[in-house]
PDB file of C-alpha atoms in Angstrom:
ATOM      1  CA  MET A  17     -54.636  81.761 -38.937  1.00  0.00           C
ATOM      2  CA  ASP A  18     -58.255  80.741 -39.159  1.00  0.00           C
ATOM      3  CA  PHE A  19     -58.806  77.025 -38.545  1.00  0.00           C
ATOM      4  CA  SER A  20     -61.210  76.663 -41.494  1.00  0.00           C
ATOM      5  CA  ILE A  21     -58.651  78.149 -43.892  1.00  0.00           C
ATOM      6  CA  GLN A  22     -56.074  75.669 -42.613  1.00  0.00           C
ATOM      7  CA  LYS A  23     -58.486  72.808 -43.221  1.00  0.00           C
ATOM      8  CA  ILE A  24     -59.176  74.032 -46.762  1.00  0.00           C
ATOM      9  CA  GLU A  25     -55.452  74.413 -47.410  1.00  0.00           C
ATOM     10  CA  ALA A  26     -54.760  70.915 -46.080  1.00  0.00           C
ATOM     11  CA  PHE A  27     -57.542  69.444 -48.226  1.00  0.00           C
ATOM     12  CA  LEU A  28     -56.293  71.217 -51.364  1.00  0.00           C
ATOM     13  CA  ARG A  29     -52.708  70.138 -50.677  1.00  0.00           C
ATOM     14  CA  LEU A  30     -53.831  66.542 -50.220  1.00  0.00           C
ATOM     15  CA  CYS A  31     -55.787  66.656 -53.498  1.00  0.00           C
ATOM     16  CA  ALA A  32     -52.866  68.277 -55.330  1.00  0.00           C
ATOM     17  CA  THR A  33     -50.469  65.661 -53.973  1.00  0.00           C
ATOM     18  CA  LEU A  34     -52.723  62.815 -55.082  1.00  0.00           C
ATOM     19  CA  VAL A  35     -53.301  64.274 -58.556  1.00  0.00           C
ATOM     20  CA  LEU A  36     -49.596  65.018 -59.035  1.00  0.00           C
ATOM     21  CA  GLY A  37     -48.761  61.493 -57.938  1.00  0.00           C
ATOM     22  CA  LEU A  38     -51.322  60.153 -60.393  1.00  0.00           C
ATOM     23  CA  THR A  39     -49.765  62.283 -63.131  1.00  0.00           C
ATOM     24  CA  ALA A  40     -46.249  61.054 -62.425  1.00  0.00           C
ATOM     25  CA  CYS A  41     -47.328  57.400 -62.141  1.00  0.00           C
ATOM     26  CA  THR A  42     -49.452  57.511 -65.287  1.00  0.00           C
ATOM     27  CA  LEU A  43     -46.636  58.992 -67.335  1.00  0.00           C
ATOM     28  CA  GLY A  44     -43.868  56.998 -65.720  1.00  0.00           C
ATOM     29  CA  LEU A  45     -45.566  53.630 -66.092  1.00  0.00           C
ATOM     30  CA  SER A  46     -47.097  54.045 -69.544  1.00  0.00           C
ATOM     31  CA  THR A  47     -45.335  52.079 -72.253  1.00  0.00           C
ATOM     32  CA  GLN A  48     -46.393  50.430 -75.462  1.00  0.00           C
ATOM     33  CA  SER A  49     -44.598  47.984 -77.730  1.00  0.00           C
ATOM     34  CA  LYS A  50     -45.314  47.375 -81.372  1.00  0.00           C
ATOM     35  CA  LEU A  51     -43.758  45.635 -84.322  1.00  0.00           C
ATOM     36  CA  ILE A  52     -43.112  48.226 -87.040  1.00  0.00           C
ATOM     37  CA  PHE A  53     -41.523  47.053 -90.292  1.00  0.00           C
ATOM     38  CA  TYR A  54     -40.084  43.935 -88.613  1.00  0.00           C
ATOM     39  CA  ILE A  55     -38.537  46.036 -85.850  1.00  0.00           C
ATOM     40  CA  HIS A  56     -39.804  45.732 -82.295  1.00  0.00           C
ATOM     41  CA  ARG A  57     -40.291  49.303 -81.009  1.00  0.00           C
ATOM     42  CA  LYS A  58     -41.065  50.138 -77.383  1.00  0.00           C
ATOM     43  CA  ILE A  59     -42.134  53.673 -76.561  1.00  0.00           C
ATOM     44  CA  THR A  60     -41.939  55.203 -73.078  1.00  0.00           C
ATOM     45  CA  PHE A  61     -42.038  58.652 -71.538  1.00  0.00           C
ATOM     46  CA  ARG A  62     -38.245  58.872 -71.966  1.00  0.00           C
ATOM     47  CA  ASP A  63     -38.649  59.141 -75.750  1.00  0.00           C
ATOM     48  CA  LEU A  64     -39.971  62.701 -75.423  1.00  0.00           C
ATOM     49  CA  HIS A  65     -37.848  64.892 -73.166  1.00  0.00           C
ATOM     50  CA  ALA A  66     -40.780  67.092 -72.161  1.00  0.00           C
ATOM     51  CA  LEU A  67     -42.626  64.050 -70.821  1.00  0.00           C
ATOM     52  CA  GLU A  68     -39.547  62.971 -68.900  1.00  0.00           C
ATOM     53  CA  CYS A  69     -39.261  66.447 -67.416  1.00  0.00           C
ATOM     54  CA  MET A  70     -42.967  66.390 -66.567  1.00  0.00           C
ATOM     55  CA  VAL A  71     -42.567  63.145 -64.618  1.00  0.00           C
ATOM     56  CA  TYR A  72     -39.747  64.605 -62.530  1.00  0.00           C
ATOM     57  CA  VAL A  73     -41.434  67.958 -61.933  1.00  0.00           C
ATOM     58  CA  ALA A  74     -44.751  66.328 -61.006  1.00  0.00           C
ATOM     59  CA  SER A  75     -42.929  64.045 -58.568  1.00  0.00           C
ATOM     60  CA  LEU A  76     -41.056  66.935 -56.967  1.00  0.00           C
ATOM     61  CA  ALA A  77     -44.228  69.025 -56.766  1.00  0.00           C
ATOM     62  CA  ALA A  78     -46.041  66.117 -55.098  1.00  0.00           C
ATOM     63  CA  VAL A  79     -43.253  65.800 -52.523  1.00  0.00           C
ATOM     64  CA  TYR A  80     -43.308  69.564 -51.941  1.00  0.00           C
ATOM     65  CA  ASN A  81     -47.077  69.552 -51.396  1.00  0.00           C
ATOM     66  CA  LEU A  82     -46.756  66.562 -49.079  1.00  0.00           C
ATOM     67  CA  LEU A  83     -44.189  68.461 -46.986  1.00  0.00           C
ATOM     68  CA  GLN A  84     -46.442  71.514 -46.938  1.00  0.00           C
ATOM     69  CA  LEU A  85     -49.362  69.289 -45.947  1.00  0.00           C
ATOM     70  CA  SER A  86     -47.369  68.044 -42.966  1.00  0.00           C
ATOM     71  CA  ARG A  87     -46.636  71.681 -42.076  1.00  0.00           C
ATOM     72  CA  CYS A  88     -50.374  72.438 -42.227  1.00  0.00           C
ATOM     73  CA  VAL A  89     -51.213  69.517 -39.963  1.00  0.00           C
ATOM     74  CA  PHE A  90     -48.391  70.363 -37.574  1.00  0.00           C
ATOM     75  CA  SER A  91     -49.352  74.040 -37.328  1.00  0.00           C
ATOM     76  CA  THR A  92     -53.023  73.156 -36.835  1.00  0.00           C
ATOM     77  CA  TYR A  93     -52.399  71.017 -33.786  1.00  0.00           C
ATOM     78  CA  TYR A  94     -49.304  72.663 -32.332  1.00  0.00           C
ATOM     79  CA  SER A  95     -49.788  76.347 -33.099  1.00  0.00           C
ATOM     80  CA  ASN A  96     -48.650  78.912 -30.589  1.00  0.00           C
ATOM     81  CA  GLY A  97     -50.414  82.253 -30.231  1.00  0.00           C
ATOM     82  CA  ASN A  98     -47.124  84.179 -29.982  1.00  0.00           C
ATOM     83  CA  LEU A  99     -45.802  82.621 -33.178  1.00  0.00           C
ATOM     84  CA  ASN A 100     -47.748  85.003 -35.444  1.00  0.00           C
ATOM     85  CA  LYS A 101     -45.928  88.017 -33.996  1.00  0.00           C
ATOM     86  CA  SER A 102     -42.370  86.864 -34.639  1.00  0.00           C
ATOM     87  CA  ASN A 103     -40.078  87.694 -37.556  1.00  0.00           C
ATOM     88  CA  LYS A 104     -39.318  84.009 -37.980  1.00  0.00           C
ATOM     89  CA  TYR A 105     -42.994  83.349 -38.687  1.00  0.00           C
ATOM     90  CA  LEU A 106     -43.120  86.225 -41.184  1.00  0.00           C
ATOM     91  CA  SER A 107     -40.076  84.956 -43.069  1.00  0.00           C
ATOM     92  CA  TRP A 108     -41.534  81.439 -43.088  1.00  0.00           C
ATOM     93  CA  VAL A 109     -44.820  82.719 -44.573  1.00  0.00           C
ATOM     94  CA  TRP A 110     -42.880  84.631 -47.259  1.00  0.00           C
ATOM     95  CA  ILE A 111     -40.857  81.510 -48.141  1.00  0.00           C
ATOM     96  CA  CYS A 112     -44.015  79.378 -48.367  1.00  0.00           C
ATOM     97  CA  TYR A 113     -45.682  81.979 -50.576  1.00  0.00           C
ATOM     98  CA  LEU A 114     -42.713  82.222 -52.949  1.00  0.00           C
ATOM     99  CA  LEU A 115     -42.221  78.452 -53.112  1.00  0.00           C
ATOM    100  CA  ASP A 116     -45.906  77.950 -53.880  1.00  0.00           C
ATOM    101  CA  GLN A 117     -45.559  80.411 -56.753  1.00  0.00           C
ATOM    102  CA  VAL A 118     -42.438  78.697 -58.109  1.00  0.00           C
ATOM    103  CA  VAL A 119     -43.962  75.219 -57.934  1.00  0.00           C
ATOM    104  CA  VAL A 120     -47.201  76.177 -59.679  1.00  0.00           C
ATOM    105  CA  TYR A 121     -45.408  78.038 -62.477  1.00  0.00           C
ATOM    106  CA  LEU A 122     -42.865  75.263 -62.958  1.00  0.00           C
ATOM    107  CA  THR A 123     -45.619  72.653 -63.145  1.00  0.00           C
ATOM    108  CA  LEU A 124     -47.604  74.774 -65.582  1.00  0.00           C
ATOM    109  CA  ALA A 125     -44.530  75.281 -67.777  1.00  0.00           C
ATOM    110  CA  THR A 126     -43.696  71.579 -67.943  1.00  0.00           C
ATOM    111  CA  ASN A 127     -47.324  70.683 -68.674  1.00  0.00           C
ATOM    112  CA  SER A 128     -47.378  73.196 -71.504  1.00  0.00           C
ATOM    113  CA  ALA A 129     -44.118  71.831 -72.921  1.00  0.00           C
ATOM    114  CA  ALA A 130     -45.567  68.314 -72.732  1.00  0.00           C
ATOM    115  CA  VAL A 131     -48.651  69.491 -74.629  1.00  0.00           C
ATOM    116  CA  GLU A 132     -46.427  70.974 -77.326  1.00  0.00           C
ATOM    117  CA  HIS A 133     -44.461  67.745 -77.712  1.00  0.00           C
ATOM    118  CA  SER A 134     -47.661  65.709 -77.662  1.00  0.00           C
ATOM    119  CA  ILE A 135     -49.088  67.759 -80.499  1.00  0.00           C
ATOM    120  CA  LEU A 136     -45.949  66.976 -82.489  1.00  0.00           C
ATOM    121  CA  ALA A 137     -46.460  63.290 -81.662  1.00  0.00           C
ATOM    122  CA  ILE A 138     -50.057  63.502 -82.917  1.00  0.00           C
ATOM    123  CA  THR A 139     -49.449  65.495 -86.092  1.00  0.00           C
ATOM    124  CA  GLY A 140     -45.865  64.600 -86.930  1.00  0.00           C
ATOM    125  CA  MET A 141     -43.618  66.900 -88.951  1.00  0.00           C
ATOM    126  CA  LYS A 142     -42.658  65.999 -92.486  1.00  0.00           C
ATOM    127  CA  GLU A 143     -39.859  68.572 -92.649  1.00  0.00           C
ATOM    128  CA  PHE A 144     -37.941  66.735 -89.926  1.00  0.00           C
ATOM    129  CA  GLN A 145     -39.184  63.293 -91.002  1.00  0.00           C
ATOM    130  CA  TRP A 146     -40.963  62.761 -87.695  1.00  0.00           C
ATOM    131  CA  MET A 147     -43.697  60.182 -87.925  1.00  0.00           C
ATOM    132  CA  LYS A 148     -47.065  60.437 -86.270  1.00  0.00           C
ATOM    133  CA  TRP A 149     -46.672  58.352 -83.131  1.00  0.00           C
ATOM    134  CA  CYS A 150     -50.312  58.350 -82.162  1.00  0.00           C
ATOM    135  CA  ASN A 151     -51.294  56.482 -85.339  1.00  0.00           C
ATOM    136  CA  ARG A 152     -49.137  53.568 -84.197  1.00  0.00           C
ATOM    137  CA  PHE A 153     -49.081  53.918 -80.399  1.00  0.00           C
ATOM    138  CA  THR A 154     -52.670  54.836 -79.606  1.00  0.00           C
ATOM    139  CA  ARG A 155     -52.849  53.515 -76.038  1.00  0.00           C
ATOM    140  CA  PHE A 156     -49.682  55.365 -75.075  1.00  0.00           C
ATOM    141  CA  CYS A 157     -51.041  58.625 -76.486  1.00  0.00           C
ATOM    142  CA  PHE A 158     -54.290  58.266 -74.543  1.00  0.00           C
ATOM    143  CA  GLN A 159     -52.333  57.663 -71.336  1.00  0.00           C
ATOM    144  CA  VAL A 160     -50.186  60.719 -71.985  1.00  0.00           C
ATOM    145  CA  GLY A 161     -53.313  62.772 -72.669  1.00  0.00           C
ATOM    146  CA  GLY A 162     -54.835  61.640 -69.370  1.00  0.00           C
ATOM    147  CA  ALA A 163     -51.646  62.504 -67.525  1.00  0.00           C
ATOM    148  CA  ILE A 164     -51.587  65.970 -69.084  1.00  0.00           C
ATOM    149  CA  VAL A 165     -55.196  66.585 -68.033  1.00  0.00           C
ATOM    150  CA  CYS A 166     -54.295  65.467 -64.497  1.00  0.00           C
ATOM    151  CA  GLY A 167     -51.313  67.823 -64.594  1.00  0.00           C
ATOM    152  CA  TYR A 168     -53.523  70.789 -65.442  1.00  0.00           C
ATOM    153  CA  VAL A 169     -55.988  69.843 -62.703  1.00  0.00           C
ATOM    154  CA  ALA A 170     -53.047  69.814 -60.287  1.00  0.00           C
ATOM    155  CA  CYS A 171     -51.994  73.239 -61.587  1.00  0.00           C
ATOM    156  CA  ALA A 172     -55.478  74.588 -60.896  1.00  0.00           C
ATOM    157  CA  LEU A 173     -55.412  73.147 -57.380  1.00  0.00           C
ATOM    158  CA  MET A 174     -51.977  74.615 -56.711  1.00  0.00           C
ATOM    159  CA  ALA A 175     -53.036  77.983 -58.138  1.00  0.00           C
ATOM    160  CA  SER A 176     -55.858  78.069 -55.598  1.00  0.00           C
ATOM    161  CA  LEU A 177     -53.272  77.235 -52.936  1.00  0.00           C
ATOM    162  CA  THR A 178     -51.273  80.289 -53.956  1.00  0.00           C
ATOM    163  CA  PHE A 179     -54.356  82.405 -53.220  1.00  0.00           C
ATOM    164  CA  ILE A 180     -54.418  80.967 -49.713  1.00  0.00           C
ATOM    165  CA  SER A 181     -50.668  81.571 -49.336  1.00  0.00           C
ATOM    166  CA  ALA A 182     -51.115  85.159 -50.473  1.00  0.00           C
ATOM    167  CA  PHE A 183     -53.966  85.630 -47.998  1.00  0.00           C
ATOM    168  CA  ASN A 184     -51.877  84.155 -45.169  1.00  0.00           C
ATOM    169  CA  LEU A 185     -49.030  86.509 -46.021  1.00  0.00           C
ATOM    170  CA  PHE A 186     -50.780  89.777 -46.761  1.00  0.00           C
ATOM    171  CA  ARG A 187     -53.215  89.566 -43.854  1.00  0.00           C
ATOM    172  CA  LEU A 188     -50.194  90.303 -41.663  1.00  0.00           C
ATOM    173  CA  TYR A 189     -49.687  93.712 -43.281  1.00  0.00           C
ATOM    174  CA  SER A 190     -51.569  96.901 -42.609  1.00  0.00           C
ATOM    175  CA  PRO A 191     -54.075  98.012 -45.258  1.00  0.00           C
ATOM    176  CA  GLN A 192     -53.436 101.710 -44.536  1.00  0.00           C
ATOM    177  CA  LYS A 193     -49.643 101.744 -44.892  1.00  0.00           C
ATOM    178  CA  PHE A 194     -47.839 100.035 -47.736  1.00  0.00           C
ATOM    179  CA  LEU A 195     -46.007  96.875 -46.585  1.00  0.00           C
ATOM    180  CA  ARG A 196     -46.025  97.823 -42.964  1.00  0.00           C
ATOM    181  CA  LEU A 197     -46.831  95.100 -40.461  1.00  0.00           C
ATOM    182  CA  LYS A 198     -49.953  95.348 -38.356  1.00  0.00           C
ATOM    183  CA  HIS A 199     -49.354  96.143 -34.724  1.00  0.00           C
ATOM    184  CA  SER A 200     -51.200  93.725 -32.488  1.00  0.00           C
TER     185      SER A 200
END
């Protein structure tokens, strides 16, 4: 693999890890307390299940990208020229490609679910007697909004990483014959 592509992949993985960590910490640590009708109410990310799921998925995606970052660093400094020709290397590249796809789609899905729940928190729903949370818990809603923006930035970074994974995988195949490995 080209050394410059490995450096770009490592940089993108580091950025994605940091942004995913920021997302998980922002959501996980944001709380707000308020006295509503003589009742002390504390709101956290656990009150909306989509936000709770987003914290866990962002944390797992950050750990995954951190592990992949260590793989990038390891393969940069300890790569072997014969490694690219083995079946073990090919299966490893396929696994990395598929895992990158799963992680980016899972993160995108949980971010979208969090947006849907956040819209319900902003607008409320009279049919279900759900109150508008953001009228009462403004700081919490701004923190959730910032975390969702960070989550989508992380999705964009991870989507660009899937392009690099696809390049690393499909450069091993011949362009003339469908899914046939290049002979080197």
